[in-house]
Coordinates of C-alpha atoms in Angstrom, one line a residue:
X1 CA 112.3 198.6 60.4
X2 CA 110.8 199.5 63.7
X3 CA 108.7 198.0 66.4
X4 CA 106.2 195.8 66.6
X5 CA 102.5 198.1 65.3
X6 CA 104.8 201.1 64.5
X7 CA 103.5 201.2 60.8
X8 CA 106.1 198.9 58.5
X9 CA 103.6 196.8 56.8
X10 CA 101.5 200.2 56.2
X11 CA 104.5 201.8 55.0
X12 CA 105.7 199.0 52.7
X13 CA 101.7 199.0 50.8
X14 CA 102.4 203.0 49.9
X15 CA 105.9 202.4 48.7
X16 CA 104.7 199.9 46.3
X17 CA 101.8 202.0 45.2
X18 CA 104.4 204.9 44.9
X19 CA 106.5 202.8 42.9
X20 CA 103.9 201.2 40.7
X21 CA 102.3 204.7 40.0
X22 CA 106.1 205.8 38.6
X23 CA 106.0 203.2 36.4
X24 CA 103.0 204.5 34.8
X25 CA 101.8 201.7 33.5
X26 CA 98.4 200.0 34.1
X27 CA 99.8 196.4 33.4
X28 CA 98.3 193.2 34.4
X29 CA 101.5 192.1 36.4
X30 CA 101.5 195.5 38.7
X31 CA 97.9 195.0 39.8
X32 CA 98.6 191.6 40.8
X33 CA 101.4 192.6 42.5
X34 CA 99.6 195.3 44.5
X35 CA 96.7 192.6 45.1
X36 CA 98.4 189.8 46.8
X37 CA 98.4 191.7 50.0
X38 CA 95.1 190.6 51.6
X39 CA 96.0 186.9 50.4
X40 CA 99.6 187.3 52.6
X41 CA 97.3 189.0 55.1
X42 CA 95.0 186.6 55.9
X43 CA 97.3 183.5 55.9
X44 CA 100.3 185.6 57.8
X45 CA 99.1 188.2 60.0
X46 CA 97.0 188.0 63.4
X47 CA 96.5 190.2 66.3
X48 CA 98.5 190.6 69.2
X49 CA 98.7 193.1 71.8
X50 CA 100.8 195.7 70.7
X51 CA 99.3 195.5 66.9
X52 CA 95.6 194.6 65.8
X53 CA 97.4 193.6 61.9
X54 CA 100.6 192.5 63.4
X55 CA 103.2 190.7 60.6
X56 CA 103.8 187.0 61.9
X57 CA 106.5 186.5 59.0
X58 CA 109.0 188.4 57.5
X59 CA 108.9 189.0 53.7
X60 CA 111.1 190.2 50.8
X61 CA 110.0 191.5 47.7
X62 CA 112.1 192.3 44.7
X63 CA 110.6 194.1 41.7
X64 CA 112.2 193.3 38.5
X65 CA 112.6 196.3 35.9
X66 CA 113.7 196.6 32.7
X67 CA 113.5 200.3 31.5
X68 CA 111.1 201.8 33.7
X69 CA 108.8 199.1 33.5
X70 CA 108.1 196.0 36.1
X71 CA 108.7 192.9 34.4
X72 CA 108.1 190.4 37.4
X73 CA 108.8 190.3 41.5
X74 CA 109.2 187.5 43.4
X75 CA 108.2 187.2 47.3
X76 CA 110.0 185.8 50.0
X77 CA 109.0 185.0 53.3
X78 CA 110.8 184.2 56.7
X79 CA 109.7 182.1 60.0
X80 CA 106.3 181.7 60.0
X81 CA 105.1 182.1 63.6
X82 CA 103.0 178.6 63.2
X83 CA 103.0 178.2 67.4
X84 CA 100.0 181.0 66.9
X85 CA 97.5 178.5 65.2
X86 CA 97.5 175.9 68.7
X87 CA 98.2 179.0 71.1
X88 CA 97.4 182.5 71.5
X89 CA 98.2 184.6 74.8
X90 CA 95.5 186.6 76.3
X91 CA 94.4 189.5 74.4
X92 CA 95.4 188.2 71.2
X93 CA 94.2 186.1 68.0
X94 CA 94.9 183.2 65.7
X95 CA 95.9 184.1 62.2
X96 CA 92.9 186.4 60.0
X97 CA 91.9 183.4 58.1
X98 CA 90.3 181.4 60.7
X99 CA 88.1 184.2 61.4
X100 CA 87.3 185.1 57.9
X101 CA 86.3 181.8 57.0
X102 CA 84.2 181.9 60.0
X103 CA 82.4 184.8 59.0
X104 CA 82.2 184.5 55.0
X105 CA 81.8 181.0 54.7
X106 CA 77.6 180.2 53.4
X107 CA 76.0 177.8 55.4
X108 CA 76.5 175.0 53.4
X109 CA 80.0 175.5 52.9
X110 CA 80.1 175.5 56.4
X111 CA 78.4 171.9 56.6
X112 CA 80.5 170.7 53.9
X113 CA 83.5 171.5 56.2
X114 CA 82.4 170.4 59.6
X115 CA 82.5 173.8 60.9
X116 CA 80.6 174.6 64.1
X117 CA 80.5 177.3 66.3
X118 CA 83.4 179.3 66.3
X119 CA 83.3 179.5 70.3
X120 CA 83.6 175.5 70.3
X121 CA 87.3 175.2 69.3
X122 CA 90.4 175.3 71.0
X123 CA 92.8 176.9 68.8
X124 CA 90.5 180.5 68.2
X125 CA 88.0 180.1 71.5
X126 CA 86.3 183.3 73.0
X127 CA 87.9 185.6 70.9
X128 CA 84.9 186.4 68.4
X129 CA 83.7 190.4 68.5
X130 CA 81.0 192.2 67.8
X131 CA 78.7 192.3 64.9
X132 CA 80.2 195.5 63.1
X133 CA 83.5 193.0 63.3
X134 CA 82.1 190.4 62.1
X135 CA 81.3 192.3 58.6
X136 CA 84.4 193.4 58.2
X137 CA 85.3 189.9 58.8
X138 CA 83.2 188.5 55.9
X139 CA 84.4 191.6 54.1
X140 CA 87.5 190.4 54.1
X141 CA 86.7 187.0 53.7
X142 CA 85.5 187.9 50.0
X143 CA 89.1 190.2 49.0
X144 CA 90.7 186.4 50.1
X145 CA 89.0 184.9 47.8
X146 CA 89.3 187.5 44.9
X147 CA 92.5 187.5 45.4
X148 CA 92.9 183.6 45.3
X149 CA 91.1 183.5 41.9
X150 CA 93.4 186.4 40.5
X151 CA 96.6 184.6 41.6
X152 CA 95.9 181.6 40.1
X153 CA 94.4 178.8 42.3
X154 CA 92.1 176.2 41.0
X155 CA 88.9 175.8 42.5
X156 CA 89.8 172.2 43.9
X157 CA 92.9 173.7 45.8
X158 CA 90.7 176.3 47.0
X159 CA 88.2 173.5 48.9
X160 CA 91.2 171.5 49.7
X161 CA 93.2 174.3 51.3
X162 CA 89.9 175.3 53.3
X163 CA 89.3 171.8 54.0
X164 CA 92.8 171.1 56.2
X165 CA 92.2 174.5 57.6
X166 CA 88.6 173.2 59.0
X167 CA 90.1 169.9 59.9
X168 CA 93.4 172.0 61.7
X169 CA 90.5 173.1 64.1
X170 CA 88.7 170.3 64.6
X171 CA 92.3 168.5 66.0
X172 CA 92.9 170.7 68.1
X173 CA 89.6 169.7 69.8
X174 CA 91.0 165.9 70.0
X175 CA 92.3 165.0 73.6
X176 CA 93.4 162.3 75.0
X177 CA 93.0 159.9 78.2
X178 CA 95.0 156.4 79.7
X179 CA 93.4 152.9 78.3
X180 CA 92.0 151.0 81.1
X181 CA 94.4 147.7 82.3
X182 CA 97.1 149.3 79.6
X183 CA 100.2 151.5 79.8
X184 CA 98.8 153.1 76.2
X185 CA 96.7 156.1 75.3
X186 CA 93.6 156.5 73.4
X187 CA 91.5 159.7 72.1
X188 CA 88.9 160.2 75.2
X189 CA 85.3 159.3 74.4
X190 CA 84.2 163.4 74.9
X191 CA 86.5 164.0 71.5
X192 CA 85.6 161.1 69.3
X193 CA 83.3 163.4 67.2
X194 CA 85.9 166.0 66.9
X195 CA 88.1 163.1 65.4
X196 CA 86.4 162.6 63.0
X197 CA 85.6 165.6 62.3
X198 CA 89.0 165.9 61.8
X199 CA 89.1 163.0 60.0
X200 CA 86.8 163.9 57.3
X201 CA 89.0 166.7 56.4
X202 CA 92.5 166.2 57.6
X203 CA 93.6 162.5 58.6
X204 CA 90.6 160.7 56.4
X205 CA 92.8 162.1 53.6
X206 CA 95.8 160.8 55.1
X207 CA 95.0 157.6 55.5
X208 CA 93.2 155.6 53.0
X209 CA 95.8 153.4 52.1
X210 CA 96.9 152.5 56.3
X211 CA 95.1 149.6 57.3
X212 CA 93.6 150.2 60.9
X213 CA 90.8 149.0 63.2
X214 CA 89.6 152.2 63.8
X215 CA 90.0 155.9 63.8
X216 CA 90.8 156.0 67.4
X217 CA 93.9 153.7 67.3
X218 CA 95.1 155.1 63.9
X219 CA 95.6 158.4 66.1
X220 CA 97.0 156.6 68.5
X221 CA 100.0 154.7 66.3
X222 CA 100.3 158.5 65.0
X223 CA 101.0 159.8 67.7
X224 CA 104.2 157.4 69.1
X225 CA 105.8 160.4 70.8
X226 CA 105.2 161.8 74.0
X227 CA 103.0 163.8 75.5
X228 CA 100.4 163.1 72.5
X229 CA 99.1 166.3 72.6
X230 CA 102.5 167.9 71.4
X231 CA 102.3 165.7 68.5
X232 CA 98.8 166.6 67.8
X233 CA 99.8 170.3 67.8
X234 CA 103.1 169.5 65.5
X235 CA 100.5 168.2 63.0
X236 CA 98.8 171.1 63.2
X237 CA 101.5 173.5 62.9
X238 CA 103.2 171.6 60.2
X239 CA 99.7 171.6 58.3
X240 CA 99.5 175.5 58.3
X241 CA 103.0 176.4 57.8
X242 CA 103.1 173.9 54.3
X243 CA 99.6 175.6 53.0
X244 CA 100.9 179.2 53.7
X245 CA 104.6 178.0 51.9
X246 CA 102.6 176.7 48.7
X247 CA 100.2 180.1 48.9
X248 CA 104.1 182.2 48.7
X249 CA 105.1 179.5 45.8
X250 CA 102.2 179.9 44.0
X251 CA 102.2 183.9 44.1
X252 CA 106.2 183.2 42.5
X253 CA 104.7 181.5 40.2
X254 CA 102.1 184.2 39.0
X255 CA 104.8 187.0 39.3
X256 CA 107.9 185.4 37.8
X257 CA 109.2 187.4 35.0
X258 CA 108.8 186.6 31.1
X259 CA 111.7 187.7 29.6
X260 CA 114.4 186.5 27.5
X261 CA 117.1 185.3 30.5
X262 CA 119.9 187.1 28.6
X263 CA 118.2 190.2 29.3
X264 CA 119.5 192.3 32.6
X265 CA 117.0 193.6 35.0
X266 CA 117.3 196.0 37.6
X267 CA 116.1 195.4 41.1
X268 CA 114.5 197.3 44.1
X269 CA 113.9 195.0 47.1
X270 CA 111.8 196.2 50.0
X271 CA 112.3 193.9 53.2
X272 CA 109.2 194.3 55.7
X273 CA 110.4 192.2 58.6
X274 CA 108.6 191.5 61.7
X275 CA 109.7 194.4 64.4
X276 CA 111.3 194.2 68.1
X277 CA 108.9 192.4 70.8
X278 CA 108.9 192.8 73.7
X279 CA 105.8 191.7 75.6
X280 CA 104.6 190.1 79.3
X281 CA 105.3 186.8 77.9
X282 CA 108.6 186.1 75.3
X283 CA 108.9 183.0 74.1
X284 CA 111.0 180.9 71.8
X285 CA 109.5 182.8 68.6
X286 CA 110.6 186.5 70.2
X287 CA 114.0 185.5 70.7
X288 CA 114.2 184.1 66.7
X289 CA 112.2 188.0 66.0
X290 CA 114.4 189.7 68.0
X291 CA 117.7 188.5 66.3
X292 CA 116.5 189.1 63.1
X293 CA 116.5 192.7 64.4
X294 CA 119.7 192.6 65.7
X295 CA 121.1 191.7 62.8
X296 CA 119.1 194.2 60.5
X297 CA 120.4 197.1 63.3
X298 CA 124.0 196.1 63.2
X299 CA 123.7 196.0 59.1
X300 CA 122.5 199.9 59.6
X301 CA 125.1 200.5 62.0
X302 CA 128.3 199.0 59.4
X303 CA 126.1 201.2 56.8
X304 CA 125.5 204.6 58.4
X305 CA 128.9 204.8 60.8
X306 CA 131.2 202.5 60.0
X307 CA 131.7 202.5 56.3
X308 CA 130.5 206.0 56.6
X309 CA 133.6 207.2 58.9
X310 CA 136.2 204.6 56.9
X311 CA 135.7 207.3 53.9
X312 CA 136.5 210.1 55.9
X313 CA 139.3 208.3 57.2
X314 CA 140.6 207.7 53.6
X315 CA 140.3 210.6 52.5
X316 CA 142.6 211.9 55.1
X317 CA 139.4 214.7 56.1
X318 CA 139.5 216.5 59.6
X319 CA 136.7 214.0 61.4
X320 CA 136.5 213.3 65.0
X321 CA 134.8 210.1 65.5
X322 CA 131.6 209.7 66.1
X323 CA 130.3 206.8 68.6
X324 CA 126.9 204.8 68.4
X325 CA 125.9 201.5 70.1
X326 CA 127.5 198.5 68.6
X327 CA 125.5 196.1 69.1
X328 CA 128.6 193.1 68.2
X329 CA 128.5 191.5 71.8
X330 CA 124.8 191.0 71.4
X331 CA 125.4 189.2 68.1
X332 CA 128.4 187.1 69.5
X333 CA 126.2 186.2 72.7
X334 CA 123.3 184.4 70.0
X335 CA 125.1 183.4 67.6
X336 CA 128.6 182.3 68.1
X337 CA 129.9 178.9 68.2
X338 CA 130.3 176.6 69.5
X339 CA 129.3 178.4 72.6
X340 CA 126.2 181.2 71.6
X341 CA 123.5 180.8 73.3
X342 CA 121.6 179.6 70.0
X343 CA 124.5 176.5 69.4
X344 CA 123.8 175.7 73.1
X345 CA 120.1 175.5 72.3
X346 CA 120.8 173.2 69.1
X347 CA 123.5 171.1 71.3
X348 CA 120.7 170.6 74.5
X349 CA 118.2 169.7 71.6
X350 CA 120.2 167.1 70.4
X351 CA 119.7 165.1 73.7
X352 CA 116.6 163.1 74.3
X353 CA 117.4 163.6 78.5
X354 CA 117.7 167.5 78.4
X355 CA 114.7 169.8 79.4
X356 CA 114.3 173.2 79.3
X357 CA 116.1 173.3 82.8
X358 CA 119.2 171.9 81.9
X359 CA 119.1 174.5 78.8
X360 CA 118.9 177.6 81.1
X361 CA 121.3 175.9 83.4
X362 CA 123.6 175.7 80.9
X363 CA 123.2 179.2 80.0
X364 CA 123.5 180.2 83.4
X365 CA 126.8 178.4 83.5
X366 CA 128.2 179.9 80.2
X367 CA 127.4 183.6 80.2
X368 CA 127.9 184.2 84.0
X369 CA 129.4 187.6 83.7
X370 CA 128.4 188.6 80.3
X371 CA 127.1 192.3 80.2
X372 CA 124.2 191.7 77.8
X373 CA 122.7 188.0 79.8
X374 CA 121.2 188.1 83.2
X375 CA 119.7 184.6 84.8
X376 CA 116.1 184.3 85.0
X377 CA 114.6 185.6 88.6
X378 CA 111.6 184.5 90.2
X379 CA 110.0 180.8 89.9
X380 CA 109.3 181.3 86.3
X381 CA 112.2 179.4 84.3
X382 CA 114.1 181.6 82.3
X383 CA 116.4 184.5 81.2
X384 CA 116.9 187.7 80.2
X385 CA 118.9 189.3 76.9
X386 CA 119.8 193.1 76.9
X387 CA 119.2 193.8 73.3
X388 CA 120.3 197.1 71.7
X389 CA 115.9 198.1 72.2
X390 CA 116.3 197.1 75.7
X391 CA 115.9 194.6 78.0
X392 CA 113.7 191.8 77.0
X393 CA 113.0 188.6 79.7
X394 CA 112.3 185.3 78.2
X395 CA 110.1 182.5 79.5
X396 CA 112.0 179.1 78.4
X397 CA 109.0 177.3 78.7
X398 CA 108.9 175.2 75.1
X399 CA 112.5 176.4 73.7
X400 CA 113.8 172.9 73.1
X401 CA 110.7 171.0 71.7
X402 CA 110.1 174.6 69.5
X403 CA 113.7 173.7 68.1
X404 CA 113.4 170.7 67.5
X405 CA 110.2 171.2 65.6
X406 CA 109.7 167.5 64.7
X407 CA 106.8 165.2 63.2
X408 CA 106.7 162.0 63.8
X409 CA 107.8 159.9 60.8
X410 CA 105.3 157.8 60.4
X411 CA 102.8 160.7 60.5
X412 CA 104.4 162.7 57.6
X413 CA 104.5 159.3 55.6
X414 CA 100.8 159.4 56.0
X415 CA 100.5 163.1 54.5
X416 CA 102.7 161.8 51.9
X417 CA 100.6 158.8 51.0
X418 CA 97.3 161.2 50.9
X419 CA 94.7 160.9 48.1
X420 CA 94.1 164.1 48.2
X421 CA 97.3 166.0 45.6
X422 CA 97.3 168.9 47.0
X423 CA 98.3 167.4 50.8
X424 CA 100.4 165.3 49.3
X425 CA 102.7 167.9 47.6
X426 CA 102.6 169.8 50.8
X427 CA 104.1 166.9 52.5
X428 CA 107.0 165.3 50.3
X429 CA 109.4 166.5 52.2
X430 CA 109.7 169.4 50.9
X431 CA 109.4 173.4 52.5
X432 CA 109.1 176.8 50.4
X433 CA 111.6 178.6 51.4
X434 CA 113.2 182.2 51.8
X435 CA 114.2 181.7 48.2
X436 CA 111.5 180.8 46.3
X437 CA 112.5 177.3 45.9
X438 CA 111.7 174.1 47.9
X439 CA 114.4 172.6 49.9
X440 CA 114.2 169.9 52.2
X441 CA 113.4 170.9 56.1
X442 CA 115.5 169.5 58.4
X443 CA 117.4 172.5 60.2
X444 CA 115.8 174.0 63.8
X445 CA 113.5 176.8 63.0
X446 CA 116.2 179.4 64.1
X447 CA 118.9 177.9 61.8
X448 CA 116.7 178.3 58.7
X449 CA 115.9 182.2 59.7
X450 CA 119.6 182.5 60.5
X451 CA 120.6 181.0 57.0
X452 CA 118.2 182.8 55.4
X453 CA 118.9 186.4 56.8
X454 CA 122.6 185.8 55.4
X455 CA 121.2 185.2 52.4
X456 CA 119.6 187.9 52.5
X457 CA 122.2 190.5 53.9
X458 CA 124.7 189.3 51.3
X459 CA 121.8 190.7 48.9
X460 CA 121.7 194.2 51.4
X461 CA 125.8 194.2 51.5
X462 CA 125.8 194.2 47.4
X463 CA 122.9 196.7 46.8
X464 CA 122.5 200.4 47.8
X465 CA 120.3 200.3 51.5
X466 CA 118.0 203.2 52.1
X467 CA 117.0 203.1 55.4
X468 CA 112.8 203.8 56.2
X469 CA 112.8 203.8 60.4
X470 CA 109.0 203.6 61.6
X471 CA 108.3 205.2 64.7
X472 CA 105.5 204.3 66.9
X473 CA 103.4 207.2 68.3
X474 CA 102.6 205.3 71.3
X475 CA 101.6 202.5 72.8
X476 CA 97.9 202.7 73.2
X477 CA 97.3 201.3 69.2
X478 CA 95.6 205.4 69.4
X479 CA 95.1 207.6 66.6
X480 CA 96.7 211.3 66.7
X481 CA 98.6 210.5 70.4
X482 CA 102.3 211.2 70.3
X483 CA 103.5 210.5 73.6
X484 CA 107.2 211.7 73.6
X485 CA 108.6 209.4 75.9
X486 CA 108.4 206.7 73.8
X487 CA 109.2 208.9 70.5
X488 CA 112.4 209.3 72.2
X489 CA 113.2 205.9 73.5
X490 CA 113.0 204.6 70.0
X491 CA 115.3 207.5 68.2
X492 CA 117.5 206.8 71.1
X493 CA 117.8 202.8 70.7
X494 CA 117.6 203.1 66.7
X495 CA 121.1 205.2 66.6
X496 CA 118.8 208.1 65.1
X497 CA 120.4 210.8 67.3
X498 CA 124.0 209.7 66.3
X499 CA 122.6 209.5 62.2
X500 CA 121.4 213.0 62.4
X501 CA 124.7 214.1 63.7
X502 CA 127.0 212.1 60.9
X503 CA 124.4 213.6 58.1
X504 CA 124.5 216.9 59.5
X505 CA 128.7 217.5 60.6
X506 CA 129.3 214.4 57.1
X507 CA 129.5 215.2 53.7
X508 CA 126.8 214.6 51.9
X509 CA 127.7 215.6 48.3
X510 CA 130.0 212.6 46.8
X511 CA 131.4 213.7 43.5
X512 CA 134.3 211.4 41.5
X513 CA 137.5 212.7 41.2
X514 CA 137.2 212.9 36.8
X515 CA 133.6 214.8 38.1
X516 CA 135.7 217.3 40.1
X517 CA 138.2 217.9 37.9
X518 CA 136.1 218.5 35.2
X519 CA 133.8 221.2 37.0

């Protein structure tokens, strides 16, 4: 755990190196397993302000042993920051892919899938680099696509996958504008090459078997909610997040163990989790982040203090207590229902009349007094949550259509009905999830990280935690600069002050009685 760019994904890379190199082996299965990095990379990772390789999903990997050898792993992965691929702040970037297909792709692959000029498009515009960039770019572009052919992906999947990517881009070019002498909408003249664009890779795909007069009004029936653009961005979110849920499926598939099932295996799991955020902007997808490490600090603090000083306790041993921050009240404040603030949020989503106004209104209402909420100041709408890593304010902008995170129906029947397979297995329904498994998708966004998390902490609850805290060395993204200030906020907020002092006045050395006795 630590903050955002303070070294967790780094860290996690060397630990499985470390770990494959104790196996000493030279398998098959542990190369793989060190390889599918760049893949997870590319399709999960972008860069934001505080981190130029920043994690936009949480992952879990469990290694699988039997003797001292790996024997399979399995990856899961957690909330997909899919807002990223239709908006970036300033200063930041789409997700690597985009980029590297950009820069790797030949010429006529380009042609083959409509791609222009990078500066063109909406999603990724003006945020290109300079030429040393784009080589490492293309550089990368050719590790995605060694590590695609080592995990397992035909070559047809391969165009296809790349194919929605392109067409993901070209949508986000499509606008729209009022029909003349009519209360409906149609895609505005300036965009009618971008549709079909689009079309040729995306919607094209979609729609062989939907009888329309032409492109233009198929996008319109598509798009029966309002505003149209939101719709056009759902399809684009939903697109990405199913291709990067199949890429996770498919590495499960590569890695799952071969063994006979009556056979026990021993597990190490390593959770590399997105860190604490807290930028000039927080949106909906910070507070989901940011509760996630809530709940990974208050499963440290019931680890390191609580069940730590219960022994003592038991044991009858002269202790005097030793306090940290619990950070409880936070926990209640999200999560508790019927009235936390994320039940609120789900309960305000339900109604087709409420707007992210009532929903801050109604926080405003609920938590007036509450040590760890403070209503938003200013004219931007919003609030503010103390977290145990400090005060983060939140701009409500997009909380309620971000929960709700709906396609329309009749636009997901057309994925369904695709000729293309490998769209039409992305769209059945069906999600990867935390798990590994597919399960339909119908909870909010922050319900499935929630659900998942408690899977996952049951997991953390049942195993033996060791604890790696990442520290950032400041907040420059500068090599060799500690600045000490922020060293020390971050032992301070972590609990690390208070963990030194229980390791150092504890007992460390745990015998059994029957070992006691018999020294």
């Amino acid at each position: 755990s630590g903050e955002s760019g303070a070294g967790k994904t780094e860290s996690t890379k060397l630990l499985l190196q470390h770990i494959m190199n104790l196996c000493k082996g030279n398998s098959q299965l542990e190369q793989q397993i060190l390889q599918v990095n760049p893949l997870l990379e590319a399709f999960g990772n972008a860069q934001t302000v505080m981190n130029d390789n920043s994690s936009r999903f949480g992952k879990y990997i469990q290694l699988r042993f039997q003797k001292n050898t790996v024997k399979g792993a399995k990856l899961s992965e957690y909330l997909l920051e899919k807002s990223r691929v239709v908006r970036q702040d300033t200063g930041e970037r789409n997700f690597h892919i985009f980029y590297y297909m950009f820069a790797g792709l030949s010429s006529e692959k380009k042609e083959m899938y409509g791609l222009l000029d990078p500066s063109l498009y909406r999603y990724v515009s003006g945020r290109f680099g300079t030429e040393d960039v784009a080589q490492h770019w293309k550089h990368k572009y050719q590790e995605v696509c060694n590590a695609l052919d080592m995990v397992g992906f035909q070559e047809q999947e391969q165009v296809d996958m790349q194919a929605i990517l392109a067409g993901v881009l070209s949508l986000g070019n499509v606008t729209f504008e009022p029909q003349e002498n009519s209360v409906s909408v149609k895609v505005s003249e300036t965009s009618q090459g971008w549709l079909k664009a689009a079309a040729v890779n995306v919607l094209r795909l979609l729609v062989c078997s939907v009888p329309s007069s032409s492109l233009s009004s198929l996008v319109s029936h598509c798009h029966s909610l309002s505003p149209y653009a939101d719709a056009r961005d759902s399809i684009a979110k939903v697109a990405y997040g199913r291709v990067f849920g199949w890429i996770v499926s498919k590495i499960n598939e590569l890695l799952a163990e071969n063994v006979d099932p009556e056979v026990e295996l021993r597990e190490i799991g390593i959770l590399d989790i997105f860190g604490f955020e807290n930028f000039a902007v927080n949106r909906f997808e910070q507070l989901c982040i940011n509760l996630a490490n809530e709940q990974l600090q208050h499963f440290f603090n019931h680890h390191i203090f609580q069940l730590e000083q219960a022994a003592y306790r038991e044991e009858e041993l002269p202790w005097e207590t030793i306090k940290f921050n619990n950070n409880e009240p936070i926990l209640d404040l999200l999560l508790a229902k019927p009235l936390g603030l994320l039940s609120l949020l789900d309960e305000q989503s339900a109604f087709p009349q409420a707007t992210d106004k009532t929903f801050v209104d109604k926080l405003n209402s609920s938590f007036k007094g509450n040590l760890h909420f403070q209503p938003g100041r200013g004219r931007v709408l919003g609030f503010s949550i103390i977290h145990y890593a400090g005060n983060v304010q939140y701009t409500a902008g997009g909380f309620l259509e971000k929960n709700r995170d709906t396609l329309p129906a009749n636009v997901r029947g057309l994925f369904i009905n695709s000729v293309t397979p490998l769209l039409s297995v992305l769209f059945t329904g069906k999600s990867f999830s935390y798990d590994g498994t597919s399960h339909i998708n119908q909870a909010p966004p922050w319900q499935d990280l929630s659900h998942s998390l408690m899977v996952l902490m049951e997991r953390m609850y049942s195993a033996n935690p060791h604890f790696v805290r990442c520290i950032k060395p400041n907040s420059q993204k500068e090599p060799d600069v500690v600045d000490a200030q922020v060293v020390l906020q971050q032992l301070r907020y972590n609990g690390l002050l208070e963990t030194i002092r229980i390791r150092r006045d504890g007992f460390s050395w745990r015998p059994s009685f029957e070992e006691f006795a018999e020294r």
